[in-house]
XYZ file of C-alpha atoms in Angstrom:
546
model
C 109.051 72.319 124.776
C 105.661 72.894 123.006
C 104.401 69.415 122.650
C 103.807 68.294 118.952
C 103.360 65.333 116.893
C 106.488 63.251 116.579
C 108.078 62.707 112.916
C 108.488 59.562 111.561
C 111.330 59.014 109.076
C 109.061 58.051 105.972
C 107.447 61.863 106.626
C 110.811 63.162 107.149
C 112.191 61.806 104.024
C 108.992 62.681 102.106
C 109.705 66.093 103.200
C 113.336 66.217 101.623
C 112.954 64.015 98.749
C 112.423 65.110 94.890
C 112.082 68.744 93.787
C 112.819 70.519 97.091
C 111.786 73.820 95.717
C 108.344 73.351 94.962
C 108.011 71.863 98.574
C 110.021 74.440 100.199
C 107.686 77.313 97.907
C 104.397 76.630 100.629
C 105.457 75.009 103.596
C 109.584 73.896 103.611
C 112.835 75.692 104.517
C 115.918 73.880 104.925
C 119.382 75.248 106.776
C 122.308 73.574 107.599
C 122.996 75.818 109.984
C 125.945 72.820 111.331
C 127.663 74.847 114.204
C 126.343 78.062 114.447
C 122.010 79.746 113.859
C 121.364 82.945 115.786
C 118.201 83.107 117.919
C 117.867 86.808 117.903
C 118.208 87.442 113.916
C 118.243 84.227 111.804
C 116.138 81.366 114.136
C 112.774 85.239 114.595
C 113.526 86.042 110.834
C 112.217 82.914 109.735
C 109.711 81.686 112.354
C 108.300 85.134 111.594
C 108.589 85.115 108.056
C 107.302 81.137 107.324
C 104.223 82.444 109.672
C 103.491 85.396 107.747
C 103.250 83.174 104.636
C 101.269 80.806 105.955
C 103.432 78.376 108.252
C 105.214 75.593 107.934
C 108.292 73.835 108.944
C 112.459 75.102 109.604
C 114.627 72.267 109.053
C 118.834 72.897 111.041
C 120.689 70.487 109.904
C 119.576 70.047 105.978
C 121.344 71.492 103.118
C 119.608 73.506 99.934
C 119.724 69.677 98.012
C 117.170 68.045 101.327
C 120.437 65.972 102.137
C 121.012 65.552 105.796
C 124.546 67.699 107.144
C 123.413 67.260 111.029
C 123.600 70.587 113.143
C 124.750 70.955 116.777
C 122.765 74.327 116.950
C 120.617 74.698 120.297
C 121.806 71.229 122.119
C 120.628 71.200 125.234
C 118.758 73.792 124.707
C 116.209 72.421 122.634
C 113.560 72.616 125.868
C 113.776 76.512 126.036
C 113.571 77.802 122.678
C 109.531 77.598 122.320
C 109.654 79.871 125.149
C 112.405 82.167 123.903
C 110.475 82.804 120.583
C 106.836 83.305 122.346
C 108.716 86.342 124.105
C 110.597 87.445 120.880
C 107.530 87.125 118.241
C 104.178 86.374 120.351
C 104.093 82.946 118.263
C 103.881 79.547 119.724
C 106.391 77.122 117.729
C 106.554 72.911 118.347
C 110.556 72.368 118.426
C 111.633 68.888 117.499
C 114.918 67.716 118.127
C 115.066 64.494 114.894
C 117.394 61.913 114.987
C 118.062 60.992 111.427
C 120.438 57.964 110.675
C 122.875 60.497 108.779
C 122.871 63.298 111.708
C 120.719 65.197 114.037
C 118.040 67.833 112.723
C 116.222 70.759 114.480
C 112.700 70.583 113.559
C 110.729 73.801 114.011
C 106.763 73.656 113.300
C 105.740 77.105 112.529
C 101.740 78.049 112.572
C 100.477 80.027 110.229
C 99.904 83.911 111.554
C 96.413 84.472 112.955
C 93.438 86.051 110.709
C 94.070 90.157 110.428
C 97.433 90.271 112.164
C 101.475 90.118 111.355
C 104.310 88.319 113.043
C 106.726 90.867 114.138
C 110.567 89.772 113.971
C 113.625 90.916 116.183
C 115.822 89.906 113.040
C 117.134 91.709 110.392
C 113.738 92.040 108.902
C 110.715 93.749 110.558
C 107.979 92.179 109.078
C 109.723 88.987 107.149
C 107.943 87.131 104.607
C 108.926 84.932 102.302
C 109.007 85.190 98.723
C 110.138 81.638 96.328
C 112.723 80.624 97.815
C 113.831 84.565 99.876
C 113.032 85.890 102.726
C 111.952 89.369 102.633
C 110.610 92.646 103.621
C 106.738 92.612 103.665
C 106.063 95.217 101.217
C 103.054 97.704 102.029
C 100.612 96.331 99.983
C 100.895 92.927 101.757
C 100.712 94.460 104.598
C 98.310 96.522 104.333
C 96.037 93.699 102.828
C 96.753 92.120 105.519
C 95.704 94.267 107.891
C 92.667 94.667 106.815
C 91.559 91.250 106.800
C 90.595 92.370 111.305
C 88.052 94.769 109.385
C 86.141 92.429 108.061
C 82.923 91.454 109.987
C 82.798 87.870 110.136
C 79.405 87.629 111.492
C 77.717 89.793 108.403
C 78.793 87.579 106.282
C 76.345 84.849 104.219
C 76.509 81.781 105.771
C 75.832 79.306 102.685
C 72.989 76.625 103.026
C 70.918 78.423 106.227
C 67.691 78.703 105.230
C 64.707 80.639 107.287
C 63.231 76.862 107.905
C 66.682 76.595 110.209
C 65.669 79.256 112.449
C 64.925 78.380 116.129
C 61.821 79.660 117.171
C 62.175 79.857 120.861
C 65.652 81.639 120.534
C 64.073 84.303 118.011
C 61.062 84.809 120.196
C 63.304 85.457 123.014
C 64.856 87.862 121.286
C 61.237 89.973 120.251
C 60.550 89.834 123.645
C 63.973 91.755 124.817
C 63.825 93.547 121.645
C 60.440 95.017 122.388
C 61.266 95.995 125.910
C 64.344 97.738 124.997
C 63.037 100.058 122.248
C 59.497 100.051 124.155
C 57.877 98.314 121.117
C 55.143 95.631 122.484
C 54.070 95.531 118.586
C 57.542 93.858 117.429
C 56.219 90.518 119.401
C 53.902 89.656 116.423
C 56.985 90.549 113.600
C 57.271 87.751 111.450
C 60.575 86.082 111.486
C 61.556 87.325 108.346
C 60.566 90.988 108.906
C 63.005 90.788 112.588
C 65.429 89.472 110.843
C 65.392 91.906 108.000
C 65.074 94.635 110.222
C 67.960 93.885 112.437
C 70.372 93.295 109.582
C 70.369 89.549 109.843
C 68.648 88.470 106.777
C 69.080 90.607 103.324
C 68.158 89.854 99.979
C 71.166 87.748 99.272
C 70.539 85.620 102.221
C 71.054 84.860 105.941
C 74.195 85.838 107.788
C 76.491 84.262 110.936
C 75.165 86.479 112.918
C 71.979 85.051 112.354
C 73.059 81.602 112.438
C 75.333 81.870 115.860
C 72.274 83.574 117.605
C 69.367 82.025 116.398
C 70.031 79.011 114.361
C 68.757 75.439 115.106
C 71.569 73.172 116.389
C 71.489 70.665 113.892
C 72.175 73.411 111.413
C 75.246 74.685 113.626
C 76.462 71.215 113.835
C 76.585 70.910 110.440
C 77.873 74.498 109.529
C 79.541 75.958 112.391
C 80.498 73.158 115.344
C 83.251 75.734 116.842
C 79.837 77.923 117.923
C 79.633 76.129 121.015
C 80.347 77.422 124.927
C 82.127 74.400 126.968
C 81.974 75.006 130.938
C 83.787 73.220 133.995
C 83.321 72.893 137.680
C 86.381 72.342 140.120
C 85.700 72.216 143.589
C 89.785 73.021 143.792
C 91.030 75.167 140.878
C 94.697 72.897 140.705
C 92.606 69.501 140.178
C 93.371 68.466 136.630
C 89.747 66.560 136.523
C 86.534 68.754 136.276
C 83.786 67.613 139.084
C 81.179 68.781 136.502
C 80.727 69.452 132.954
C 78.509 71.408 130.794
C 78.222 72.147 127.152
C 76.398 74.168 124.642
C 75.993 74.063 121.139
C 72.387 75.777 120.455
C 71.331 79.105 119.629
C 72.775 81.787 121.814
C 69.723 83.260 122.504
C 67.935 80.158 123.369
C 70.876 79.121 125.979
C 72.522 82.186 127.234
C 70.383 82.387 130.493
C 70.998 78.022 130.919
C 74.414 79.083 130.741
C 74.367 81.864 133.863
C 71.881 79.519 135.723
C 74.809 76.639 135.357
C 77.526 79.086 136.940
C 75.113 80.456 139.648
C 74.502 76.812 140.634
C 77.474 76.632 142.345
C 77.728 80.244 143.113
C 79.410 81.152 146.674
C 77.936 84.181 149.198
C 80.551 86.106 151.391
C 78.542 87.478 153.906
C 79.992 90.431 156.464
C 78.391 92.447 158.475
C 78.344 96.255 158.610
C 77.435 97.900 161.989
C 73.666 97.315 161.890
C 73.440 95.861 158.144
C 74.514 92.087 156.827
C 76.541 92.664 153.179
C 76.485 90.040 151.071
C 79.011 89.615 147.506
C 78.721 86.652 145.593
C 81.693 84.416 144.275
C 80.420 85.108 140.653
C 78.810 88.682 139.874
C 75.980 88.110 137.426
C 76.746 91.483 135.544
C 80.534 90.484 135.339
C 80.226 86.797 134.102
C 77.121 87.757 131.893
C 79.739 90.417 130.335
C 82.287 87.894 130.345
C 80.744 85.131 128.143
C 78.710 88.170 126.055
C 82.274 89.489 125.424
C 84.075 85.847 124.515
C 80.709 85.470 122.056
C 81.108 88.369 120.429
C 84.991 89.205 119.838
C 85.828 85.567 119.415
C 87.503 84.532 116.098
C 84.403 82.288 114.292
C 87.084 81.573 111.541
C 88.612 78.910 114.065
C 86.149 76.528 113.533
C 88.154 73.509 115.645
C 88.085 75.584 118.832
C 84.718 76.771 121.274
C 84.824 79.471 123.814
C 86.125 77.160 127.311
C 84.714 78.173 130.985
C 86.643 76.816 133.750
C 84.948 77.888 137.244
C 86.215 77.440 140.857
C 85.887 78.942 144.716
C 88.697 80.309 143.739
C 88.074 82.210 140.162
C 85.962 81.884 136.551
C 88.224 81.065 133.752
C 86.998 81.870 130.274
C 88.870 81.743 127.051
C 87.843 82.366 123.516
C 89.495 81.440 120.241
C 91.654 84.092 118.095
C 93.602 86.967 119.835
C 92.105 90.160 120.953
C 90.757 92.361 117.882
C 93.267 94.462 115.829
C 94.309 98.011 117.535
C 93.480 96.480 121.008
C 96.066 95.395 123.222
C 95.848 94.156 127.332
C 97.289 97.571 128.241
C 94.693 99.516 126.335
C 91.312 97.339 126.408
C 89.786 99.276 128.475
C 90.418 102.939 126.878
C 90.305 101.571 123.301
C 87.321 100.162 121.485
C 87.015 97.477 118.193
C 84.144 95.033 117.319
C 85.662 91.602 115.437
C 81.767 90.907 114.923
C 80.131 93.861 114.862
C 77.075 93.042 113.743
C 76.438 90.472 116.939
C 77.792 93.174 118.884
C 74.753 95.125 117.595
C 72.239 92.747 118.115
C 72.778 92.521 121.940
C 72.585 96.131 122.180
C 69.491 96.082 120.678
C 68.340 93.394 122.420
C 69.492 95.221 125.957
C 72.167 92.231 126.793
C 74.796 94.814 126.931
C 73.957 98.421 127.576
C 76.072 99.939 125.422
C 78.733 97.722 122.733
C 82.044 98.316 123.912
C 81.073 99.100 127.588
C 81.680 95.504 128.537
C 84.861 94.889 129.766
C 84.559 98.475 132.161
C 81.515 96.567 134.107
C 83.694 93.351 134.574
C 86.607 95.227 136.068
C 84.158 98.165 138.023
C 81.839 95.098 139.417
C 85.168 93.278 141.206
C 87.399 96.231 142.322
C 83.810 97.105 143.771
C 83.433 94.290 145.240
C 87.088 93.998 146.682
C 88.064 91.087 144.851
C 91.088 92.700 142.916
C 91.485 93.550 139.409
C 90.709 90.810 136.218
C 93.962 89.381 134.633
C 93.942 89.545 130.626
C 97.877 88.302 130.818
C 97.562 84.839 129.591
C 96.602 86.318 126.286
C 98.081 85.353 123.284
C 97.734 85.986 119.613
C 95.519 82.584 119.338
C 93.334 83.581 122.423
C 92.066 85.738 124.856
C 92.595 84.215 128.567
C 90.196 86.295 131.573
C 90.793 85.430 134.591
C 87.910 87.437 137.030
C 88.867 87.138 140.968
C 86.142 85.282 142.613
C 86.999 85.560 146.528
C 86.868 88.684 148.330
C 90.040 90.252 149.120
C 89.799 93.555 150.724
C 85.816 93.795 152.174
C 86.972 97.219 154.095
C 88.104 99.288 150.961
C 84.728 98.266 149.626
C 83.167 99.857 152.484
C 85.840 102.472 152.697
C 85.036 104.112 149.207
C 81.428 103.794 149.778
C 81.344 105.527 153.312
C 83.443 108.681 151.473
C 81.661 108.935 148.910
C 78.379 109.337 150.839
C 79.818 111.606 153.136
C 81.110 113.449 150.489
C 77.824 113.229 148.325
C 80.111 112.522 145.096
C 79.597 109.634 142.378
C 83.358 107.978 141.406
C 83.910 107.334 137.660
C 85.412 104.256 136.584
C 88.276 105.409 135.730
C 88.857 107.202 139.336
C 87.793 103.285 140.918
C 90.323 102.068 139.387
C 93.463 103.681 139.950
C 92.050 103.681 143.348
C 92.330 100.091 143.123
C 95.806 100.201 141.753
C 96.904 102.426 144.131
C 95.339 99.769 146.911
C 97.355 96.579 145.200
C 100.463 98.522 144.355
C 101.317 101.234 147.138
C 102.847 103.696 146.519
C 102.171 104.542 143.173
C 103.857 108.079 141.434
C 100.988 108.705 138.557
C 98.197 109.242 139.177
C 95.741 111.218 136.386
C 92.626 111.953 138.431
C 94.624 112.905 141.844
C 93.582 116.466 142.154
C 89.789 115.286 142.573
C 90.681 111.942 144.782
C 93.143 114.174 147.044
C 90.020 116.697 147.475
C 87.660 114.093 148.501
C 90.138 112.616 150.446
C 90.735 109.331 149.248
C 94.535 109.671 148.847
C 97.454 111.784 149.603
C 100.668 112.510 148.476
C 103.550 111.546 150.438
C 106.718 113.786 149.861
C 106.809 116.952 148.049
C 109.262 116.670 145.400
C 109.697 114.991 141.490
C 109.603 111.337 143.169
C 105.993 112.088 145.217
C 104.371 108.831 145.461
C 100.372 108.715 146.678
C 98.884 106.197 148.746
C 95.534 105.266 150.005
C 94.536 108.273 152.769
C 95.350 108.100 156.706
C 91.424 107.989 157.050
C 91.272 104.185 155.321
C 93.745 103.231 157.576
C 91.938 104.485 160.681
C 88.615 102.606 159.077
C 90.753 99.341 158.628
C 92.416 99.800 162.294
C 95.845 99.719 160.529
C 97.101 103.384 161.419
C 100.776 101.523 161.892
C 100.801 100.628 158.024
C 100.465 104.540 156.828
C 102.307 105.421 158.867
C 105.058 102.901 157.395
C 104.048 104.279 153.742
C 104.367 108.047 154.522
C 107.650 107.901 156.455
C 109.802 105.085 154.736
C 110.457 106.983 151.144
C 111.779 110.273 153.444
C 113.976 107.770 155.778
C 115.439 105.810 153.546
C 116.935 109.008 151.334
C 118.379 110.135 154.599
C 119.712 106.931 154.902
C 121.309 106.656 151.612
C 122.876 110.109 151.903
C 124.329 109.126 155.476
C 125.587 105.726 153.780
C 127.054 108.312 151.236
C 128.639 110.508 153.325
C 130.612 107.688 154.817
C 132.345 107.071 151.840
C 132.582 110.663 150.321
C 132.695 113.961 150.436
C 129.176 115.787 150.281
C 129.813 118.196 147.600
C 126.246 119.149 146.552
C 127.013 118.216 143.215
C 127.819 115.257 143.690
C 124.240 114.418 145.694
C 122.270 116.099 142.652
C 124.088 112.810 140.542
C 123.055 110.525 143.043
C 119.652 111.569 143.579
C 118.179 112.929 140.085
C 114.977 112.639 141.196
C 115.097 115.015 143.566
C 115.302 118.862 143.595
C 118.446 120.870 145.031
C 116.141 122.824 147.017
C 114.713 119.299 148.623
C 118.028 117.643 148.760
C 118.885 120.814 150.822
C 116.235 120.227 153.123
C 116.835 116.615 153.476
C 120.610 117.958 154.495
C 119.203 120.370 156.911
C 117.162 117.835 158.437
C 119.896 115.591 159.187
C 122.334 118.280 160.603
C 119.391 119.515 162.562
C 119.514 115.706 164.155
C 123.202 116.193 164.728
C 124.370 113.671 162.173
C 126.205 115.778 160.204
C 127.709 119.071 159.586
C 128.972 121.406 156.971
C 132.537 122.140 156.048
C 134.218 124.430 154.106
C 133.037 128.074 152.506
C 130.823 128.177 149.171
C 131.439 126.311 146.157
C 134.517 124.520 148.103
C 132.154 123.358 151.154
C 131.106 120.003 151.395
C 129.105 117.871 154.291
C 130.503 115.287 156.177
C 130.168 112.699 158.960
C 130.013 114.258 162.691
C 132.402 112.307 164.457
């Protein structure tokens, strides 16, 4: 049960007390709901609905009047239901289970929906809201207004009471100096602050913006203004430890601190060293580009309207933890992050371009997952996201050194450069053999990276016989190639037992294979003496040999 704030009874009864529908307009909803509240329509219709105007609090076991009826709704069951409605509708909801002297109440205390985005039901209603005293359909207006509340850029807006006199001069200067390198520019160095500014969108004539503060403002100034702007970083020497062996934090100017903040990491950075024939490889625990990317990423797309929460790095042998406040931007998901592209502070985004702390906006999260597939350490994890953060977990110990080597060796014999995109599903196809779909296997099966094992609908592809040889593990491919083609035979033996094999009848128990293959497969097996054919056209059937 999500853990929250017990009730005492003088809340409680403040709660239900006086003109219960002023109370209930903004933050109240009482149910009896004595024997019977359905999880799938009523209990998602209004957790979804309370959140999408603003959260609040459910009440089972209250009638219209705030009286107490008591509700046996969810006993026992009390524990799982947080759970339950994180799957249904992505929100996390405290469940309280009150004992009030006149029966027991269910308790649910509902968050308000995050900036830009809409709670989903399962329920009757889609997108539930509440109107008075209703619940209803969010109507497209709403929604739409809604919506675009992700479009606005946060960090191009004023920020009230920063003046140029709360500027940090060492973290602007650092900036001309990157500045001028990027666009070549040795003449920007002696720019005024108020001229770089200006010219970088940061200052205009109706003041100074977030961007401007979160980058380059003093810290007392972000203290006082913005105290969420601040990176927090742990050390564990074990990642399950509960206390942190060392601390960090930052609450300065992010271009005064963000190379203190890499040099902290690196600090306890580990070296895997391996040799190849002649030549001693080295990978590091923590790639620079990838953590650089990482925190870059978590400063940029984090949600500044949170202003209780900072960006959290939690660092081990075994991994770097980072999490930043507010859910990935609108239109991106975990499943399409790294095809689809959206800036939730676009204008900071811009400002490391131009500063050449990202080489391109957008590219970021491509160089964090190309540097550790690389690098054989496995593929990031964006799972533990949520609507109220984004959780990265980047593999810091080095899985599989000989794929690394592997893809290297072929593509130098081959003379070819891999895109991202063909890196990774070569990783996928390395975590997860077999796998069916693959988009770029034409080119990968020509350079001989991978090959397709059976020749029909169900054709799976697997790392190539020539990775095995360079691993020493010729045994394992010759597991994957052979098991999918055995284990059909197999199956239609085990079928045969019980049945007759009328050809039909094998079509409807393999549909993902062709008549011509299961014909072959059939062939195959009578050619082994197994079985045999009985019967004369439509009317034959196989069977058994006995």
């Amino acid at each position: 049960m999500k853990k929250t704030k017990e009730t005492t009874l003088a809340e409680f009864n403040e709660w239900t007390k006086g003109d219960k529908k002023v109370k209930e307009g903004y933050a109240l909803e009482f149910k009896e709901a004595r024997n019977n509240f359905n999880i799938d329509k009523d209990l998602t219709d209004y957790c979804a609905g309370i959140s999408n105007t603003g959260g609040g609090k459910l009440l089972l076991g209250v009638d219209d009047t705030g009286k107490v009826v008591g509700s046996t709704v969810f006993s026992g069951r009390e524990n799982k239901l947080p759970h339950i409605l994180l799957q249904k509708i992505g929100l996390n909801v405290g469940v309280e289970e009150f004992e009030h002297p006149d029966g027991r109440v269910l308790i649910f205390h509902i968050p308000s929906r995050p900036r830009g985005q809409v709670i989903m039901s399962s329920g009757k209603y889609k997108y539930p809201i509440r109107v008075g005293e209703s619940l209803v359909e969010m109507d497209t207006m709403t929604l739409k207004g809604i919506l675009n509340e992700a479009e606005a850029d946060f960090s191009s807006l004023i920020a009230k009471d920063f003046l140029l006199a709360d500027i940090d001069d060492a973290a602007i200067e650092n900036f001309k100096v990157r500045w001028g390198q990027k666009a070549k520019r040795e003449d920007y160095r002696s720019y005024q602050h108020e001229k770089i500014l200006r010219s970088n969108g940061l200052l205009s004539d109706k003041g100074l913006n977030y961007a401007c503060l979160i980058l380059f403002g003093k810290k007392e100034k972000l203290d006082e203004l913005m105290p969420g702007s601040e990176i927090i970083y742990e050390w564990r020497e074990d990642s399950k430890k509960t206390d942190y062996d060392y601390r960090a934090s930052w609450r300065e100017p992010f271009f005064k601190v963000h190379n203190a903040v890499w040099d902290t990491i690196n600090a306890r950075n580990i070296r895997f060293s391996f040799q190849e024939r002649l030549f001693q490889r080295e990978i590091f625990a923590f790639n620079e580009k990838a953590i650089r990317e990482a925190v870059l990423n978590a400063v940029t797309h984090r949600d500044y309207a949170i202003s209780n929460r900072s960006v959290f790095i939690k660092a081990s042998p075994q991994g770097f933890f980072i999490e930043s406040p507010g859910g990935l931007p609108y239109g991106i998901t975990v499943e399409n992050i790294l095809r689809e592209t959206s800036w939730r502070n676009r204008l900071i985004a811009e400002t490391f371009e131009k500063s050449g702390l990202v080489e391109r906006s957008g590219q970021g999260m491509d160089d964090i997952f190309q540097s550790t597939i690389k690098e054989g350490k496995g593929l990031p994890d964006l799972s533990g996201s949520d609507n109220f953060s984004v959780r990265l977990r980047i593999p810091a110990q080095v899985k599989d050194k000989n794929f690394v080597l592997f893809i290297e060796k072929i593509a130098n014999e081959k003379q070819v450069k891999l895109s991202f995109d063909e890196i990774l599903e070569l990783e996928k196809i390395r975590e997860g053999q077999p796998v069916k779909h693959v988009e770029h296997k034409n080119r990968l099966l020509e350079i001989g990276l991978i090959e397709r094992v059976g020749r029909t609908i169900g054709a799976k592809y697997i790392l190539s016989h020539k990775y095995y040889a360079h691993i020493g593990k010729v045994g394992l491919h010759t597991r994957f190639t052979g098991i999918e083609r055995d284990k059909i035979k197999e199956l239609i033996i085990k079928h045969l037992g019980k049945n007759k094999g009328f050809l039909r009848d094998l079509k409807q128990a393999f549909p993902e294979l062709k008549p011509m293959d299961i014909s072959n497969l059939l062939q195959e097996l009578k050619r082994e003496g197994k079985i045999r054919s009985n019967g004369w056209a439509r009317a034959s059937y196989w069977e058994l040999n006995k």
